[in-house]
PDB file of N, CA and C in Angstrom:
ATOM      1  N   UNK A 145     -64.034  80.907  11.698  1.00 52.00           N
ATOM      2  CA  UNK A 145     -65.325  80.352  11.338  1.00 52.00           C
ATOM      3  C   UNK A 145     -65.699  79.195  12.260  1.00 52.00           C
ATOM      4  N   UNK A 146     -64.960  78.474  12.764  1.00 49.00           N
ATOM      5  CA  UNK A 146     -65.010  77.204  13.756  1.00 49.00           C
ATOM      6  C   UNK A 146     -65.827  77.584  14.579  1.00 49.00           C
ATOM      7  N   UNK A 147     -66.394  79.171  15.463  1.00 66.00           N
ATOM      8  CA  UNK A 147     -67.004  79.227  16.506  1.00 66.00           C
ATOM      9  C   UNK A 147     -67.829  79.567  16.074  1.00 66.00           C
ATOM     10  N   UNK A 148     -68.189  79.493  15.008  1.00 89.00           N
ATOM     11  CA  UNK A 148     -70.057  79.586  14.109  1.00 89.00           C
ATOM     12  C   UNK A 148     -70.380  78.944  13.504  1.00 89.00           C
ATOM     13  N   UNK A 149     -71.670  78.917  12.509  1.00 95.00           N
ATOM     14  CA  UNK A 149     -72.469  78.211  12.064  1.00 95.00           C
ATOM     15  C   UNK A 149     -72.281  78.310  10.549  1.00 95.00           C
ATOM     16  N   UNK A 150     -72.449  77.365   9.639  1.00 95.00           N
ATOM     17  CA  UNK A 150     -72.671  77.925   8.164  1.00 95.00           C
ATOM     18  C   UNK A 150     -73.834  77.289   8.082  1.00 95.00           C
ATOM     19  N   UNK A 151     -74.506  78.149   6.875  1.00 96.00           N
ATOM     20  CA  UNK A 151     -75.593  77.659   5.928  1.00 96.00           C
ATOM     21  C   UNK A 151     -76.072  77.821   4.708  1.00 96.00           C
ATOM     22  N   UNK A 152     -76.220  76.757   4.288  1.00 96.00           N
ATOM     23  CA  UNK A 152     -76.226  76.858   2.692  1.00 96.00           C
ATOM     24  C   UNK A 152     -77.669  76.607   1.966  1.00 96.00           C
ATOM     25  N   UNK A 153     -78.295  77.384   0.929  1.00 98.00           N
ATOM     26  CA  UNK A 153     -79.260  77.235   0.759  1.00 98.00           C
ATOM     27  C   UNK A 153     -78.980  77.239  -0.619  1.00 98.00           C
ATOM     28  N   UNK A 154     -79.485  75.651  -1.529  1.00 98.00           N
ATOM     29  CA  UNK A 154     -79.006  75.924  -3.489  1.00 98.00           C
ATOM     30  C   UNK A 154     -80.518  75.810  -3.822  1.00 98.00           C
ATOM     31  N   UNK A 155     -80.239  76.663  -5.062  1.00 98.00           N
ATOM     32  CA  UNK A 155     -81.822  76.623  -5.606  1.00 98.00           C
ATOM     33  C   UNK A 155     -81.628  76.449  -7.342  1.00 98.00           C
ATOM     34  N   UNK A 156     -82.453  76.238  -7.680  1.00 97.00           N
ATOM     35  CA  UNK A 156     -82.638  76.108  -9.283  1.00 97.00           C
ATOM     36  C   UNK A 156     -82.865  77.849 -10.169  1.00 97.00           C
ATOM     37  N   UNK A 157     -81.944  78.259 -10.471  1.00 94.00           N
ATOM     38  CA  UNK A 157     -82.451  79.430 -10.524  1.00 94.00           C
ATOM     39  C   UNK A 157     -81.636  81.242  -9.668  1.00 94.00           C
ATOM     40  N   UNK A 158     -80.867  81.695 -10.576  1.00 95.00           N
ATOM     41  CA  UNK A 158     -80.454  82.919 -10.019  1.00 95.00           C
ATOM     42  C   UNK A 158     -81.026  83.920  -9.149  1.00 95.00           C
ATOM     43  N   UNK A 159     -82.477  83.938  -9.641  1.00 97.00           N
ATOM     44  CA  UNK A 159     -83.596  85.120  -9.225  1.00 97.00           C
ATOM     45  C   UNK A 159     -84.264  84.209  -7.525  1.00 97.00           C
ATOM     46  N   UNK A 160     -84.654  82.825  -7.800  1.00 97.00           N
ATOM     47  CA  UNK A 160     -84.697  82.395  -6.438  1.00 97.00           C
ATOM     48  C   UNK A 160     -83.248  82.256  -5.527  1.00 97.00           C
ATOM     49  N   UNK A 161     -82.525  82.340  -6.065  1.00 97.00           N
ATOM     50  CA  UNK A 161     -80.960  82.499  -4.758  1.00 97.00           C
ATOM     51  C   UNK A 161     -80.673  83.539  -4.510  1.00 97.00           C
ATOM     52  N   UNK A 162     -81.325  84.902  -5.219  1.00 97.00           N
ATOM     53  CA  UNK A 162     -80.965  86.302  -4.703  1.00 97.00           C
ATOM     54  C   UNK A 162     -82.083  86.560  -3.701  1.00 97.00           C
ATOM     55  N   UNK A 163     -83.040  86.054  -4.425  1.00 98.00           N
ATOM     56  CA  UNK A 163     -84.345  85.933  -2.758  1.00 98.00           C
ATOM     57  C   UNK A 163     -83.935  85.565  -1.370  1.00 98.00           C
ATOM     58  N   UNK A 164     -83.521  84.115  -1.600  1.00 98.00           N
ATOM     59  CA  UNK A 164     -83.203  83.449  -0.662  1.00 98.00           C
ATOM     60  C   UNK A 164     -82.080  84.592   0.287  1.00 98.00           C
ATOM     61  N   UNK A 165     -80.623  84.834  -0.601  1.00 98.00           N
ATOM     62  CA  UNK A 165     -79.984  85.646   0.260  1.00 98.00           C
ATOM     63  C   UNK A 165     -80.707  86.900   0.983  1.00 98.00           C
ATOM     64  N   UNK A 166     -81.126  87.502   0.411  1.00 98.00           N
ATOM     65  CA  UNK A 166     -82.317  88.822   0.624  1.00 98.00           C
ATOM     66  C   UNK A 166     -82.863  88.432   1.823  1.00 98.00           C
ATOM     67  N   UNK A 167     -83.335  87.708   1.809  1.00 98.00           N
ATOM     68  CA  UNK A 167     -84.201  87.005   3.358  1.00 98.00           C
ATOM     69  C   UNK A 167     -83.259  86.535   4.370  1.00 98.00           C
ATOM     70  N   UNK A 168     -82.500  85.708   4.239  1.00 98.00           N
ATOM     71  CA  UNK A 168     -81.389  85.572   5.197  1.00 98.00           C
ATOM     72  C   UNK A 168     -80.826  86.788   5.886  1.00 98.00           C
ATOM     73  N   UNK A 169     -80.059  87.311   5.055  1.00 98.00           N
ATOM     74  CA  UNK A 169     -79.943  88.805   6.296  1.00 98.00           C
ATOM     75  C   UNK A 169     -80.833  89.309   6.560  1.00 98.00           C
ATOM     76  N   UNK A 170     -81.901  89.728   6.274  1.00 98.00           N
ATOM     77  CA  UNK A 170     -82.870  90.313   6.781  1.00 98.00           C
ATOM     78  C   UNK A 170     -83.515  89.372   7.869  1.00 98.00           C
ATOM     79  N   UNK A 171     -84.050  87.989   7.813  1.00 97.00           N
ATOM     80  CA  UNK A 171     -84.563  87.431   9.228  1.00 97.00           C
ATOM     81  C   UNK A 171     -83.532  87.564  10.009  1.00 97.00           C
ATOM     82  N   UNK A 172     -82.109  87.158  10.093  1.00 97.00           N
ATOM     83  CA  UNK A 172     -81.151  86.903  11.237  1.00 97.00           C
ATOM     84  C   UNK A 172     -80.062  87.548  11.079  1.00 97.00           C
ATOM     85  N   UNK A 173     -79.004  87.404  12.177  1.00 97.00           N
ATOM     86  CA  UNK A 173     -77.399  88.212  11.923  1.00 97.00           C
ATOM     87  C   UNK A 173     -76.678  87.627  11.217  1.00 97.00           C
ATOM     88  N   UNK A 174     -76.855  86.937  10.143  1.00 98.00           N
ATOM     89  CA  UNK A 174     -75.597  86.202   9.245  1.00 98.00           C
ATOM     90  C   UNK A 174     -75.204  87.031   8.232  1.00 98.00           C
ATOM     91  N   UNK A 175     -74.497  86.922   7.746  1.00 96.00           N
ATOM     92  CA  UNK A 175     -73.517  87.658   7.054  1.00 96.00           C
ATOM     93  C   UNK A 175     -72.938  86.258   5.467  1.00 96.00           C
ATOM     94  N   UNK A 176     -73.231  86.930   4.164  1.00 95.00           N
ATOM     95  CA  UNK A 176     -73.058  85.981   2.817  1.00 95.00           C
ATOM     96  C   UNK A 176     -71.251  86.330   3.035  1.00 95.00           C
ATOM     97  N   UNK A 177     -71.309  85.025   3.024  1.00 93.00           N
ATOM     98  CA  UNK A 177     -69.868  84.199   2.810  1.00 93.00           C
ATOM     99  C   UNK A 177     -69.245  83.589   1.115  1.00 93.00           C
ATOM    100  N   UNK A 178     -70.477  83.737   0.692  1.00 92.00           N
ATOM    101  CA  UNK A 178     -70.276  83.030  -0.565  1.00 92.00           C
ATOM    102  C   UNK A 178     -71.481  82.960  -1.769  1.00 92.00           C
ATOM    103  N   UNK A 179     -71.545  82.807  -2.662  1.00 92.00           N
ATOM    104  CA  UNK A 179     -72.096  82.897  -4.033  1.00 92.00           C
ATOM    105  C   UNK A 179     -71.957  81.963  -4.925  1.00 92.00           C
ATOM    106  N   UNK A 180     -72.190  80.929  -4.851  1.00 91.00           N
ATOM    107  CA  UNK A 180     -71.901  79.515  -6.327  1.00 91.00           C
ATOM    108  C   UNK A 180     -72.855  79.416  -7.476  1.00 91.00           C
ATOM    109  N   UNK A 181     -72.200  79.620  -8.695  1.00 91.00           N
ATOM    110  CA  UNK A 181     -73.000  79.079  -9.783  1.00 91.00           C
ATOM    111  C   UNK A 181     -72.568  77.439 -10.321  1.00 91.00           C
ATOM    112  N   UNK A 182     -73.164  76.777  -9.534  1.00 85.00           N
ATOM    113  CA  UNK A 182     -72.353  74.891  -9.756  1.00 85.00           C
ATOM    114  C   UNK A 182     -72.422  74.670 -10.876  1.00 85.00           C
ATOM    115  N   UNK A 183     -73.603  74.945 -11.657  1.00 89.00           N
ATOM    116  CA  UNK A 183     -73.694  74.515 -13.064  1.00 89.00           C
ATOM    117  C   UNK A 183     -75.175  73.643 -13.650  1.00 89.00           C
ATOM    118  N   UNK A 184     -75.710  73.798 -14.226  1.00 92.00           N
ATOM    119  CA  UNK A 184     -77.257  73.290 -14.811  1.00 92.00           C
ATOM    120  C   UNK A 184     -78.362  73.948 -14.083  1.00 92.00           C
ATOM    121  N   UNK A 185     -78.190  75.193 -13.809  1.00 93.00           N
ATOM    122  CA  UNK A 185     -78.857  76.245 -13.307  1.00 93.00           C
ATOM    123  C   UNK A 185     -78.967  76.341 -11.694  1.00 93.00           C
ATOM    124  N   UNK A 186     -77.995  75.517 -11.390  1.00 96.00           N
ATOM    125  CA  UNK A 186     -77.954  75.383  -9.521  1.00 96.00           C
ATOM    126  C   UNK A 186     -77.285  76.557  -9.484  1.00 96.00           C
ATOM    127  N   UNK A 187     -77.697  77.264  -8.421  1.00 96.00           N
ATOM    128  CA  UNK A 187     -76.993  78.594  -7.499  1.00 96.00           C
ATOM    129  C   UNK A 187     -77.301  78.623  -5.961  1.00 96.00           C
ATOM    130  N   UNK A 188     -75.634  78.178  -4.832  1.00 96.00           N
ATOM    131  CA  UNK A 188     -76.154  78.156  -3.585  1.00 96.00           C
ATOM    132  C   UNK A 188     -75.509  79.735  -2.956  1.00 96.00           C
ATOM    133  N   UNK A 189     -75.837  79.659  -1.958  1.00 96.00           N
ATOM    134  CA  UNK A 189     -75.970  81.131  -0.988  1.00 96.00           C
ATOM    135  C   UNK A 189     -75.115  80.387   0.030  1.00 96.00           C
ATOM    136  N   UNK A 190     -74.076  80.815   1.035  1.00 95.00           N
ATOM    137  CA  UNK A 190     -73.849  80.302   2.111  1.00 95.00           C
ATOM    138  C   UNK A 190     -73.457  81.810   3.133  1.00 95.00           C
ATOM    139  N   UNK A 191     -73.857  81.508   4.323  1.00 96.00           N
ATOM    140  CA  UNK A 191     -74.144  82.469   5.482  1.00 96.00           C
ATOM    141  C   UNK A 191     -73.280  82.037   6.282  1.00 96.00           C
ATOM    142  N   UNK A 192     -73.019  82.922   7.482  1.00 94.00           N
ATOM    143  CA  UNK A 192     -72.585  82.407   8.376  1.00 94.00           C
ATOM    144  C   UNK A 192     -72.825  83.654  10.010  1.00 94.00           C
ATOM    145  N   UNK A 193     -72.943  82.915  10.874  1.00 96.00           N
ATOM    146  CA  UNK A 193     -73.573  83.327  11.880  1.00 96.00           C
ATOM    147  C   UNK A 193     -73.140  82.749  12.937  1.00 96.00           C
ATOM    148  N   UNK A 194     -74.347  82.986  14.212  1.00 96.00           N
ATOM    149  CA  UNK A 194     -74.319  82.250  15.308  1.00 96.00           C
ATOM    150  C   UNK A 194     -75.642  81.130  15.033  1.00 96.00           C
ATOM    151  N   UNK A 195     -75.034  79.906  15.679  1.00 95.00           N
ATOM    152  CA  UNK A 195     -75.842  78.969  14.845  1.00 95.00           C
ATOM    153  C   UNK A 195     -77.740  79.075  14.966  1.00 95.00           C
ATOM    154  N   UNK A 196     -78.011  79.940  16.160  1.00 95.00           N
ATOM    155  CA  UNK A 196     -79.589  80.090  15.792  1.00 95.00           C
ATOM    156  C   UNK A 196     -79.730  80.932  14.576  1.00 95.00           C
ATOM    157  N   UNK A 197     -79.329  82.025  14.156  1.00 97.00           N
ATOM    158  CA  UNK A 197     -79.286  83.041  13.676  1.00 97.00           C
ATOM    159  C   UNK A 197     -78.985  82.204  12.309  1.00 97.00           C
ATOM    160  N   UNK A 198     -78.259  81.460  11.975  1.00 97.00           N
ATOM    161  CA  UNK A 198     -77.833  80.662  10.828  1.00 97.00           C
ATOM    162  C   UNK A 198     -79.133  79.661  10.715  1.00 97.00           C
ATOM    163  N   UNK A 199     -79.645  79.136  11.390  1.00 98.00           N
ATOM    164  CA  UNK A 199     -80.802  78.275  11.901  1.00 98.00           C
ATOM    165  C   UNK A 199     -82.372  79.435  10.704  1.00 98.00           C
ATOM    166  N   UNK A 200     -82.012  80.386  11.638  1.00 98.00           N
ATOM    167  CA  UNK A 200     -83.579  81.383  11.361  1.00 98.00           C
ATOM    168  C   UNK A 200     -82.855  81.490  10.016  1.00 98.00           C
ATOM    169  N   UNK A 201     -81.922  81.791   9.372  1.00 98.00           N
ATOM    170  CA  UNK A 201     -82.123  82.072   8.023  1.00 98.00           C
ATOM    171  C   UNK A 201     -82.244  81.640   7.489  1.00 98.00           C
ATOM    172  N   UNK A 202     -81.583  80.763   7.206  1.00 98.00           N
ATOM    173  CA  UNK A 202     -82.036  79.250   6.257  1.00 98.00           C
ATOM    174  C   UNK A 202     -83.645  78.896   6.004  1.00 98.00           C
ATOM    175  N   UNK A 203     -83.644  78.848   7.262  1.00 98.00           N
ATOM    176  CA  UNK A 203     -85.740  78.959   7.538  1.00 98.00           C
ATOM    177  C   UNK A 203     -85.960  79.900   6.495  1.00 98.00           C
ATOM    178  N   UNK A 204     -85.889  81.037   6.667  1.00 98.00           N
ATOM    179  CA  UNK A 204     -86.532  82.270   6.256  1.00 98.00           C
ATOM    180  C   UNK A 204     -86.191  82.140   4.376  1.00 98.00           C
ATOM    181  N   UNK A 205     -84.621  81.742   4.158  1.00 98.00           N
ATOM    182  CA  UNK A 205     -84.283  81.793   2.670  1.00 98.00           C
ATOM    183  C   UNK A 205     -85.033  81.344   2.173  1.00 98.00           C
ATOM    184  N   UNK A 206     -85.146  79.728   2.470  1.00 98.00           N
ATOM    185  CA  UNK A 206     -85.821  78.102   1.905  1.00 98.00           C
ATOM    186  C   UNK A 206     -87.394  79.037   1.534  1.00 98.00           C
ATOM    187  N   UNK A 207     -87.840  79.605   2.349  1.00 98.00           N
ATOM    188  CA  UNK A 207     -89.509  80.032   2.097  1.00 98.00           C
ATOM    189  C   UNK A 207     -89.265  80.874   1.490  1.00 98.00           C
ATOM    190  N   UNK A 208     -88.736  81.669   1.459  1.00 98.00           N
ATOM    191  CA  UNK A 208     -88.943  82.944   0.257  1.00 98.00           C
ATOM    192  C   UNK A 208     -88.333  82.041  -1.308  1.00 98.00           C
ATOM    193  N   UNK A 209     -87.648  81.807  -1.249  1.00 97.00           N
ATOM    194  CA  UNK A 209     -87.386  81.313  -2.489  1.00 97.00           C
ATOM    195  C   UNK A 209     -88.438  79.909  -3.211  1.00 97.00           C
ATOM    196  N   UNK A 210     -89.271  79.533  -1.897  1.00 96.00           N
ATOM    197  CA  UNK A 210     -89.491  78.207  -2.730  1.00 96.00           C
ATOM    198  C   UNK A 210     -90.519  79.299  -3.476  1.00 96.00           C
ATOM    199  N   UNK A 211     -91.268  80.647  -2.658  1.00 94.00           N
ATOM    200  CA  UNK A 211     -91.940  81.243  -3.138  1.00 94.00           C
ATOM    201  C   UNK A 211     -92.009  81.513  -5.005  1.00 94.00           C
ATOM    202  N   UNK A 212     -91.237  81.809  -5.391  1.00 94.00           N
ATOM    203  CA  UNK A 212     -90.777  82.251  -6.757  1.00 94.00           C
ATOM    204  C   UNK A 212     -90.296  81.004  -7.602  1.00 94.00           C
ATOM    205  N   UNK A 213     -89.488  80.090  -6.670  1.00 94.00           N
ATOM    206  CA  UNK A 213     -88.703  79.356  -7.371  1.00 94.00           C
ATOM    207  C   UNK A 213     -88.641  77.647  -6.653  1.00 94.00           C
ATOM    208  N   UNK A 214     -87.619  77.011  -7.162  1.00 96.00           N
ATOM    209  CA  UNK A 214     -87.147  75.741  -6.453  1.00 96.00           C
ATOM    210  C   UNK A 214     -86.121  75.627  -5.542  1.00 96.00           C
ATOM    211  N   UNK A 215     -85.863  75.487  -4.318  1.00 98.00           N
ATOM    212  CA  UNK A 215     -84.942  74.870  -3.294  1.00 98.00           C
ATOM    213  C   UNK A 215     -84.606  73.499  -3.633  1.00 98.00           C
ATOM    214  N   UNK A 216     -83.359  73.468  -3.596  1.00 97.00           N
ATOM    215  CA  UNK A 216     -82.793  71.679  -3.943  1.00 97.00           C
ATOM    216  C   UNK A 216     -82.211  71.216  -2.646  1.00 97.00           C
ATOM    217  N   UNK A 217     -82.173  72.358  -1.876  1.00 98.00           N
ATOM    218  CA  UNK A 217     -81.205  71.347  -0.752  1.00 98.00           C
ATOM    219  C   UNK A 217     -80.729  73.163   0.508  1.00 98.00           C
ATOM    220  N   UNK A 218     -81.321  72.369   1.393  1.00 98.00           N
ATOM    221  CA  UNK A 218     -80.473  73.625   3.101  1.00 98.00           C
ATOM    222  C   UNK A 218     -79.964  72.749   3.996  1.00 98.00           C
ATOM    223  N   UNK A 219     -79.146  73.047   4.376  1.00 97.00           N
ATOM    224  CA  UNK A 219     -78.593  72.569   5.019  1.00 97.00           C
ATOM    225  C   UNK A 219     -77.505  73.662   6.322  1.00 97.00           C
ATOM    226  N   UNK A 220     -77.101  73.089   7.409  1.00 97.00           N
ATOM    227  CA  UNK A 220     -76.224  74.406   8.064  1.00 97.00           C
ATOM    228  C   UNK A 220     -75.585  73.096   9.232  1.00 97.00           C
ATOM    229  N   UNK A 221     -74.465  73.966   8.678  1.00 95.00           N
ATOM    230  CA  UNK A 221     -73.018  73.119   9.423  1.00 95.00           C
ATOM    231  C   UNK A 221     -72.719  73.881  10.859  1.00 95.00           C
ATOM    232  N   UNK A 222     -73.107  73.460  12.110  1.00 95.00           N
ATOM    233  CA  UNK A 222     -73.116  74.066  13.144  1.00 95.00           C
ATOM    234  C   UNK A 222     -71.417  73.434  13.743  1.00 95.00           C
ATOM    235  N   UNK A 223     -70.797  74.761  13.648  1.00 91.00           N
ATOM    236  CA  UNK A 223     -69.048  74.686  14.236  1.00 91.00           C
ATOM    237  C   UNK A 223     -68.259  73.763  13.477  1.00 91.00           C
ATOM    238  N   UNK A 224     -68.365  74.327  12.092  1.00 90.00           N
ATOM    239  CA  UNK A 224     -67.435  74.016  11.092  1.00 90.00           C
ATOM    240  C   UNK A 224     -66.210  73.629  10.702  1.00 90.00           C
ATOM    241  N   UNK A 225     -65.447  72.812  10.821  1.00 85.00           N
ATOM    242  CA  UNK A 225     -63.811  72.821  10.983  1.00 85.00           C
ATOM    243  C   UNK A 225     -63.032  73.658  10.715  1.00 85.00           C
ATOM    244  N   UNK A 226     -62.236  74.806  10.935  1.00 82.00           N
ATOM    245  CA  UNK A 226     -61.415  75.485  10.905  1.00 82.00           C
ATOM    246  C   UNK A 226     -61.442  75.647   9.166  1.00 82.00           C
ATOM    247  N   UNK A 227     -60.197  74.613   8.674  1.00 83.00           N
ATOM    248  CA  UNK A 227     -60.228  74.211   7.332  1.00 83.00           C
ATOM    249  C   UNK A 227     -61.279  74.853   5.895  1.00 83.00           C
ATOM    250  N   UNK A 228     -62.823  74.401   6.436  1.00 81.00           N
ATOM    251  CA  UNK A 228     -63.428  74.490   5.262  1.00 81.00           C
ATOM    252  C   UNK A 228     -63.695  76.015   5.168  1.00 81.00           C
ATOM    253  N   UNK A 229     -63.131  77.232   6.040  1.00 71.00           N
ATOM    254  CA  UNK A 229     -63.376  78.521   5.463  1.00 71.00           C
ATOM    255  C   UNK A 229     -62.300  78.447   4.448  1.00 71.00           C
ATOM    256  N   UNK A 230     -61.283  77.714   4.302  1.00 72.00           N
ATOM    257  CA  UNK A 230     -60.052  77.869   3.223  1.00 72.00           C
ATOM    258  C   UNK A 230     -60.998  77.718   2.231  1.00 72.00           C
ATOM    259  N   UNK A 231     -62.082  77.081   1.757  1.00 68.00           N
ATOM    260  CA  UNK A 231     -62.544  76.796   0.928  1.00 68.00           C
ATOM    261  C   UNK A 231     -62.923  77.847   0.183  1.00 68.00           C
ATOM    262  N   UNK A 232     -63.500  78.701   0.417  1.00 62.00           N
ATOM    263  CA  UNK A 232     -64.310  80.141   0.067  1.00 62.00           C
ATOM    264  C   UNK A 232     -63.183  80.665   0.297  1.00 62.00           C
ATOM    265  N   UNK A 233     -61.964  80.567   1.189  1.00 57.00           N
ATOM    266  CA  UNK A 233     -61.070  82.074   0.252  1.00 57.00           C
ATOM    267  C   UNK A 233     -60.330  81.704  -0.778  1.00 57.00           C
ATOM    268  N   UNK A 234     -60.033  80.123  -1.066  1.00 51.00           N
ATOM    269  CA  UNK A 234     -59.365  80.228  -2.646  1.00 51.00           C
ATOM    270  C   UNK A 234     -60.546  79.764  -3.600  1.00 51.00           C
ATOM    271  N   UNK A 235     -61.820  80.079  -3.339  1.00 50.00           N
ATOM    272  CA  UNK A 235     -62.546  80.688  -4.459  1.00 50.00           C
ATOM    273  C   UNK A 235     -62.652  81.560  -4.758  1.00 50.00           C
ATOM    274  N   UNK A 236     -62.331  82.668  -3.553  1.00 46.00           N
ATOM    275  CA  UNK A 236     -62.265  83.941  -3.665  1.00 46.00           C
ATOM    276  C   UNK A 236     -63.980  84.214  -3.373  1.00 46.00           C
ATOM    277  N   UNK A 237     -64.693  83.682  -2.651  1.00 49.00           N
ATOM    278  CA  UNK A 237     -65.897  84.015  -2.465  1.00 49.00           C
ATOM    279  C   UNK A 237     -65.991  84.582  -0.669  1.00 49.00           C
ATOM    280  N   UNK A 238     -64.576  84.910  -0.131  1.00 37.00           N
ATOM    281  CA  UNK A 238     -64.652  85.283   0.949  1.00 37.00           C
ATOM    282  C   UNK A 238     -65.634  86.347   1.740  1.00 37.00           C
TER     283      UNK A 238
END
């Protein structure tokens, strides 16, 4: 994961974070890494790509979802530390 990009897009709302993912692969080449339900109706999406491609989706998620719903926060970690993919595989959201 170190030689790519992540990006994370949380929204208020299940039906706007399945949007959001929906649009992400479809504008760019990223690929869902992950699925969070945090808790008080937050749900984030995280991608991962080459960092334009991680760049265009995020773009693309954030608008489709604010469409329907609320965005709380995008963000994209361009060349990630090694480390934080451990994160998502002992969530098992690999």
């Amino acid at each position: 994961m170190a030689s790519q990009a992540i990006g994370m897009i949380e929204t208020r709302g299940y039906v706007a974070a399945l949007t959001a993912a929906d649009a992400m692969v479809k504008a760019a080449n990223v690929e869902i890494v992950a699925r969070n339900e945090v808790g008080g109706g937050l749900v984030s999406v995280v991608v991962k790509g080459d960092v334009g491609a991680v760049k265009a989706a995020t773009e693309a998620g954030a608008e489709a979802a604010n469409g329907i719903g609320e965005v709380v926060a995008v963000h994209v970690i361009p060349r990630p530390h090694a480390d934080l993919g451990k994160h998502f595989e002992a969530a098992g959201t690999k």
